[in-house]
Coordinates of C-alpha atoms in Angstrom, one line a residue:
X153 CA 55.2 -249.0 -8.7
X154 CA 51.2 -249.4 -7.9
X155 CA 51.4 -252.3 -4.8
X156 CA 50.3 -249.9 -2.6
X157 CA 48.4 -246.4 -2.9
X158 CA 47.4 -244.0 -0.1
X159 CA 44.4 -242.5 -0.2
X160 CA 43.6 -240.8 2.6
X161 CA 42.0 -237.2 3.4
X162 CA 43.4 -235.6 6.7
X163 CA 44.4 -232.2 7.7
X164 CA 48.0 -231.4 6.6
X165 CA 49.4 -228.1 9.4
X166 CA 45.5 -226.5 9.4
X167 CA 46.8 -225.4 5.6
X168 CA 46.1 -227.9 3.3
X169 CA 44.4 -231.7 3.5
X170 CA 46.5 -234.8 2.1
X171 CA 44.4 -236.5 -0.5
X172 CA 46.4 -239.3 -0.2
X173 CA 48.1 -240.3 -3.3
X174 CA 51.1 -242.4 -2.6
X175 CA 51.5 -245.7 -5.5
X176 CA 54.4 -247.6 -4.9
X177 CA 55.6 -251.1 -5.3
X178 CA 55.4 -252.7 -1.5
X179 CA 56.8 -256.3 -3.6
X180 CA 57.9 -258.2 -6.2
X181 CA 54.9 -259.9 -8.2
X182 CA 57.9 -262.3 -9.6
X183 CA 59.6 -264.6 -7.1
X184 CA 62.1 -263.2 -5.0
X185 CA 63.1 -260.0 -6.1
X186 CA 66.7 -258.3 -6.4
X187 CA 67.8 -257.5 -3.9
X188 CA 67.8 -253.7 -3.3
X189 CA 70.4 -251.2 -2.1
X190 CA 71.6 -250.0 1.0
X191 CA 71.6 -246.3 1.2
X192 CA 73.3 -243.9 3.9
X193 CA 71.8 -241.7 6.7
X194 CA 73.2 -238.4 5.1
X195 CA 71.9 -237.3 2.2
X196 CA 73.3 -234.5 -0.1
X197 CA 72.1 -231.0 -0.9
X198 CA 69.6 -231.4 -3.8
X199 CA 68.0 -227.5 -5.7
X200 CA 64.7 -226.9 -6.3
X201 CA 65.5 -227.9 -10.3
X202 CA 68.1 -228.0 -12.2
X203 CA 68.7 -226.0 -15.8
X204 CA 69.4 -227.6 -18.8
X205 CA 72.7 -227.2 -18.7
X206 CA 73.7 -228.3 -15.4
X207 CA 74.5 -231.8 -14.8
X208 CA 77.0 -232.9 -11.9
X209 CA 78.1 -237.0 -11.2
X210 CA 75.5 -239.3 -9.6
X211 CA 76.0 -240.2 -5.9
X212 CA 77.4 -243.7 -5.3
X213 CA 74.1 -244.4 -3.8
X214 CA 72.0 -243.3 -6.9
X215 CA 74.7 -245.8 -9.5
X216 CA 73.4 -248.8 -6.7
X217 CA 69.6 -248.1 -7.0
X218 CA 70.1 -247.9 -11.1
X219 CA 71.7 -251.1 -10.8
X220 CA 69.4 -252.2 -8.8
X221 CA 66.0 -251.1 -10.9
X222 CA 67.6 -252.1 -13.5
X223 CA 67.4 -255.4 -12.5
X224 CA 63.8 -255.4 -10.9
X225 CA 63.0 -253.8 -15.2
X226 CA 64.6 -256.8 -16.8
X227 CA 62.5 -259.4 -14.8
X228 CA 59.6 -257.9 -14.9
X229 CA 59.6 -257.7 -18.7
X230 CA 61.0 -261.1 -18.7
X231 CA 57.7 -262.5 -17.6
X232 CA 55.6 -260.2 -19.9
X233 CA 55.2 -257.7 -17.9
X234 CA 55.1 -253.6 -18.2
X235 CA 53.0 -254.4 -21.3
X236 CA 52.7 -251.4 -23.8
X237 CA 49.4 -252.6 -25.8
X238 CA 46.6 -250.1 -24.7
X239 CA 43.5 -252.1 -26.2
X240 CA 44.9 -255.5 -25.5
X241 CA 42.5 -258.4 -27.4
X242 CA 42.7 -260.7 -24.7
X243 CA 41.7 -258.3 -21.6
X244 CA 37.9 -257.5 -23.2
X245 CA 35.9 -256.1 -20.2
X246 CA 31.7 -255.0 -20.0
X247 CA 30.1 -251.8 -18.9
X248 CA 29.7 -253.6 -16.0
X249 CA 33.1 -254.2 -15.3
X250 CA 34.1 -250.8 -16.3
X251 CA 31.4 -249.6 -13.3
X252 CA 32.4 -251.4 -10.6
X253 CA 36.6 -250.6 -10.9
X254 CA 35.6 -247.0 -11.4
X255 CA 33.7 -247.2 -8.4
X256 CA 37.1 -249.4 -6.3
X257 CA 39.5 -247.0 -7.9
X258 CA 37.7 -243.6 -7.7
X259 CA 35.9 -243.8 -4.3
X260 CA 38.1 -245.9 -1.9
X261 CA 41.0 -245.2 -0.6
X262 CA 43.9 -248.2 0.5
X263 CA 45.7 -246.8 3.1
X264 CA 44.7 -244.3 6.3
X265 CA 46.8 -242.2 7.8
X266 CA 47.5 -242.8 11.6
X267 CA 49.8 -242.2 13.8
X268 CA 51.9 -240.0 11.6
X269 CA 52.1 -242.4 9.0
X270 CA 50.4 -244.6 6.7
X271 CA 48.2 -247.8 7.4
X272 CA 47.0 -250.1 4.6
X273 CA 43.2 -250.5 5.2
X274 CA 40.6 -250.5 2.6
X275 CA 37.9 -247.7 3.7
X276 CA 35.0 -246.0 1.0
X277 CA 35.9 -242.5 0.4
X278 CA 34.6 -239.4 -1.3
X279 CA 34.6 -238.7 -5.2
X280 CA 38.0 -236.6 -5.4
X281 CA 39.1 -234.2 -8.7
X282 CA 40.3 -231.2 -9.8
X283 CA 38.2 -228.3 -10.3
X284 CA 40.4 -225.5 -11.6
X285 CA 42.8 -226.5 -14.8
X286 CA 45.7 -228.3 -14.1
X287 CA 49.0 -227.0 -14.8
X288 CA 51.6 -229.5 -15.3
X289 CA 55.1 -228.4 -14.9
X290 CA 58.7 -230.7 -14.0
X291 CA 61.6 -230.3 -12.1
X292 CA 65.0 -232.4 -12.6
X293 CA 67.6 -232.9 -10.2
X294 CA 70.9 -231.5 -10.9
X295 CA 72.6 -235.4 -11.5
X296 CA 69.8 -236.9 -14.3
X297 CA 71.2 -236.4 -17.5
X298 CA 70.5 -234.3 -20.3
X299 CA 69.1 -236.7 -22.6
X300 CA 66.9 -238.2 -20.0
X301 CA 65.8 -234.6 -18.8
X302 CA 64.9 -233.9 -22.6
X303 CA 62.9 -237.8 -23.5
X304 CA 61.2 -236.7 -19.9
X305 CA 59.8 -233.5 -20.4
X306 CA 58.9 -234.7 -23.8
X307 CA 56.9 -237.7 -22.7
X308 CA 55.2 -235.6 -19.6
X309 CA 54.1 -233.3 -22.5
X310 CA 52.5 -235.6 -24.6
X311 CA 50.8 -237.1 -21.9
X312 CA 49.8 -234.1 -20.3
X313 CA 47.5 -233.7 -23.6
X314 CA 46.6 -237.4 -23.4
X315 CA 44.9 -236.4 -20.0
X316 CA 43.3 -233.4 -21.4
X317 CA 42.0 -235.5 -24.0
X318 CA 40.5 -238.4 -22.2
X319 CA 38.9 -236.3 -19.1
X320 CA 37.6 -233.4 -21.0
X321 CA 39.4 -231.2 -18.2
X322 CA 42.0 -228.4 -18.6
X323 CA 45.5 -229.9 -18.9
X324 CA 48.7 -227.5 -19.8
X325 CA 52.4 -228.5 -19.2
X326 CA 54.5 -225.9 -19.4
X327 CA 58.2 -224.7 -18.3
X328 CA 56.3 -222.0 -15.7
X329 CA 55.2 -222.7 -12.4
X330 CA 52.2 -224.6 -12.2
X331 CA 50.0 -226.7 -9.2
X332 CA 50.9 -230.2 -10.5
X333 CA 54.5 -230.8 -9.8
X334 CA 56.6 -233.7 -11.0
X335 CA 59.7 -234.2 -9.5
X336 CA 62.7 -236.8 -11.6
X337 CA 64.8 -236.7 -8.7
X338 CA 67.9 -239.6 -8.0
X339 CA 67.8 -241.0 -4.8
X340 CA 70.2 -239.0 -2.6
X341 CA 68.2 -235.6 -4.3
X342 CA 65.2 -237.0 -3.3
X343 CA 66.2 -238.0 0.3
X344 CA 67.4 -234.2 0.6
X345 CA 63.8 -232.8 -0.9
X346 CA 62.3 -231.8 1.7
X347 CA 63.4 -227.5 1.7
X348 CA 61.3 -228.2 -1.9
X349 CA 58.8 -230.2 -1.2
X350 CA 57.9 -227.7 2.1
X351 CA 58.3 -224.8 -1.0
X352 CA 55.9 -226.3 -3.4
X353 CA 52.9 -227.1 -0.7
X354 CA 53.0 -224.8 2.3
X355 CA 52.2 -226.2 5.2
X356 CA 52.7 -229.8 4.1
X357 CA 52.5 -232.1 6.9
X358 CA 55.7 -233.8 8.5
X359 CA 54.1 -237.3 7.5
X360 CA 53.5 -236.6 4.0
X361 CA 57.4 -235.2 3.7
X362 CA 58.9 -238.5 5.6
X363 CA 56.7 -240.6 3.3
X364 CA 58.5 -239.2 0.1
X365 CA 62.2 -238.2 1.2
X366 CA 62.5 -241.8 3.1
X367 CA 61.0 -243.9 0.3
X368 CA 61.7 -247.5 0.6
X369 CA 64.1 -248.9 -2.6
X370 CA 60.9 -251.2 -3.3
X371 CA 58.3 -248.3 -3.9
X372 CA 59.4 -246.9 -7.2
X373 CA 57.1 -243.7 -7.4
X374 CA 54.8 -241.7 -5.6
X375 CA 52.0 -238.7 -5.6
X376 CA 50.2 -236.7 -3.8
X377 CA 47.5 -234.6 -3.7
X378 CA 46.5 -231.7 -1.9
X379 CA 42.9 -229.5 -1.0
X380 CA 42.1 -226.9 0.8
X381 CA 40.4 -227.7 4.6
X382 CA 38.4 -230.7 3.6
X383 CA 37.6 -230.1 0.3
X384 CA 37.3 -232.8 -2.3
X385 CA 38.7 -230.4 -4.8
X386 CA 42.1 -230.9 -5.8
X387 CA 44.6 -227.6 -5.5
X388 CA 47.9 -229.1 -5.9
X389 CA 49.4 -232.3 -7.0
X390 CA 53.1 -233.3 -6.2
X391 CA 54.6 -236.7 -7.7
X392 CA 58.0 -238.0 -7.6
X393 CA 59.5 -240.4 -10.0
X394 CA 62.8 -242.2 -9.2
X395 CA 65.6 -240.7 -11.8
X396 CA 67.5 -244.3 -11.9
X397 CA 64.8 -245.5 -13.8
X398 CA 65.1 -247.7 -17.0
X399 CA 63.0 -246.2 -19.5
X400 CA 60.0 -248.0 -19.6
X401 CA 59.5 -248.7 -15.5
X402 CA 60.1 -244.3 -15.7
X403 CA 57.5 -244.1 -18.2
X404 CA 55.1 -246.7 -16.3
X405 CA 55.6 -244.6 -13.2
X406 CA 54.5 -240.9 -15.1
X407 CA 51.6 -242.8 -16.7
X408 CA 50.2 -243.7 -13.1
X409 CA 51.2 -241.5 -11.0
X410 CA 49.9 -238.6 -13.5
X411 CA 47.1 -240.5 -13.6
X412 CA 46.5 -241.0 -10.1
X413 CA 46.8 -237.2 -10.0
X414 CA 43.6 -236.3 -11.4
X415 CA 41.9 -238.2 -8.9
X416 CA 41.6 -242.2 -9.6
X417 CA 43.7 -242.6 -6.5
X418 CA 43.1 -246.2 -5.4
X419 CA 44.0 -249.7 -6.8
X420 CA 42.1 -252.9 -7.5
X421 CA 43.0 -256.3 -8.3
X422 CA 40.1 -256.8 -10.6
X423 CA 41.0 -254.2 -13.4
X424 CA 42.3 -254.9 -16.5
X425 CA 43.4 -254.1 -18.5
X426 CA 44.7 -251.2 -16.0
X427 CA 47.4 -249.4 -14.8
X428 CA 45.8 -249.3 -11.9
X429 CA 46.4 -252.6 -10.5
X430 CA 49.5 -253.8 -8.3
X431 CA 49.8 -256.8 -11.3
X432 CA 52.2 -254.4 -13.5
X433 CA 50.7 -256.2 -16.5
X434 CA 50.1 -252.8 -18.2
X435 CA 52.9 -249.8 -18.5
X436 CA 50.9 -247.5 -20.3
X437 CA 47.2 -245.6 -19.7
X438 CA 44.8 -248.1 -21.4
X439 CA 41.5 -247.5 -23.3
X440 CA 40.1 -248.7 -19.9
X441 CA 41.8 -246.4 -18.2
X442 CA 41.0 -243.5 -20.5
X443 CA 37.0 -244.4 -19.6
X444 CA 37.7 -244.2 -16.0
X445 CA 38.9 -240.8 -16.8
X446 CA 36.1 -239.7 -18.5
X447 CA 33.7 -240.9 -16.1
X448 CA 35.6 -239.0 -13.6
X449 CA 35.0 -235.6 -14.8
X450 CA 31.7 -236.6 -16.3
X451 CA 29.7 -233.7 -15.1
X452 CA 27.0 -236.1 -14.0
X453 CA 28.8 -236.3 -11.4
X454 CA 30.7 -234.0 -8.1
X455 CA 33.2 -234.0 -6.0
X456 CA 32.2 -235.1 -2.8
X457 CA 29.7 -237.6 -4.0
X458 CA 29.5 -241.2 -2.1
X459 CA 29.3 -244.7 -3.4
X460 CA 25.8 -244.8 -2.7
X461 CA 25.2 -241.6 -4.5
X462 CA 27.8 -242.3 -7.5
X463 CA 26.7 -245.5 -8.1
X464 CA 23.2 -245.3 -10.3
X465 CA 25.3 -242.2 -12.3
X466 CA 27.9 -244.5 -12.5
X467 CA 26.5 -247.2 -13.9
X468 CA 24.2 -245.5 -16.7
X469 CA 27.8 -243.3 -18.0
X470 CA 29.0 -246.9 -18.2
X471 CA 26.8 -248.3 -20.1
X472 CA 26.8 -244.9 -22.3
X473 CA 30.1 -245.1 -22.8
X474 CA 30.4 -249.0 -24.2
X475 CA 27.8 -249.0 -26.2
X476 CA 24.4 -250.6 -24.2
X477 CA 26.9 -253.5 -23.2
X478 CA 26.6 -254.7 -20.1

């Protein structure tokens, strides 16, 4: 789900620049982890979306990867894991904390892109947002059930306001088309995305599409985001979240890859309580989280902005926002 997120800023067909937002789980923080499901080479058709009333029989390959996550959900809660408390009593943290993951998360990146792919390696990066409002909008592949589509859209709703809330930015979800995509796709749908994916960003880069339609069983979600040239502006967001699923990794997965989508793209071990650490202590956007978010679109600060000029602005919206603490 978060072991691994891409943040890099490149130059996607001379039409749009990847802003790299890939999270996925790269391992197991428990033990050795189930083991995961083999797929085949040739995936099937999958539609833009499917309507409400359209439903047709999971692939053979989609049943194994339920299986499969189903598995990887039940020991991660096992350990206490995928926790669900969003102010957590024992995970207290200082304004001066709160600084320094806003500056890991919000203005490094974890991965490069090179060589037509992805390389992990930490690099500072640019302050990264959204400008215009943010439309949120989801698509369903034709094999996720009805129930699921309706608990989805429901919970992508909700959240939608809880973003809008805690960044102070424009945030609609709508049935419409919008410039922040998410995609519940099962795995042989997914593997088949690219016609959509090439629909929804044109000009999206070849790397960008292989990164999402051949998406190892271990990374359970992804997203990313899109500019224009080499803006730091955000113009459109695209995540996809695995259909198979059990209900609270799926809900984990919108929460930070929705998240990530308004531009805290990058990871760090040293948050907490966070979704935005690989740990998967915490399922759910935390009050810590919510912070980050508000300092993001603090208008203190721009996008664009470097660590060294982020930092002092930071710091003193930190210390605003708990209080004097330090």
């Amino acid at each position: 789900m978060r072991a691994g997120v891409f943040a890099a800023l490149m130059r996607a067909a001379s039409v749009v620049a990847l802003a790299g937002l890939l999270a996925g789980c790269e391992g197991m923080p428990f033990g050795a982890p189930p083991t995961a499901p083999k797929t085949s080479p040739l995936p099937t058709p999958a539609p833009g979306g499917a309507r409400d009333g359209e439903v047709v029989p999971p692939s053979a390959e989609s049943a194994a990867m339920r299986e499969y996550l189903t598995r990887v959900g039940r020991a991660l809660e096992s350990q206490g894991l995928l926790r669900q408390d969003v102010a957590p009593r024992d995970a207290p943290f200082t304004a001066r904390q709160l600084a320094e993951d806003f500056i890991r998360i919000a203005l490094y990146d974890e991965y490069s892109a090179r060589g037509g792919g992805f390389v992990a390696e930490q690099q500072a990066s640019r302050l990264r947002r959204w400008v215009k409002p943010v439309r949120m909008s989801v698509e369903f592949g034709p094999s996720i059930p009805l129930a699921q589509r309706r608990a989805d859209r429901s919970a992508i709703s909700a959240y939608a306001g809880q973003l809008r809330r805690a960044s102070g930015h424009p945030v609609s979800f709508g049935s419409g088309p919008g410039n922040f995509t998410v995609l519940v796709l099962n795995e042989d749908e997914r593997r088949a995305a690219a016609p959509r994916l090439r629909q929804l960003v044109p000009g999206i880069d070849d790397a960008s599409v292989s990164a999402i339609t051949g998406l190892a069983p271990t990374t359970f979600c992804v997203a990313f985001a899109f500019s224009s040239g080499n803006s730091p502006e955000y113009d459109r967001v695209v995540a996809v979240i695995r259909g198979e699923h059990p209900d609270r990794m799926r809900i984990s997965c919108i929460h930070e890859e929705l998240a990530q989508g308004m531009g805290l793209a990058n990871d760090s071990p040293r948050a907490r309580p966070s979704i935005f650490n690989d740990d998967e202590e915490f399922a759910l956007l935390t009050r810590h989280d919510e912070l980050l978010l508000r300092m993001l679109y603090d208008p203190r600060l721009t996008p664009g902005m470097t660590e060294a000029e982020a930092r002092p602005i930071v710091q003193t919206i930190a210390a605003e926002l708990m209080g004097g603490e330090s």
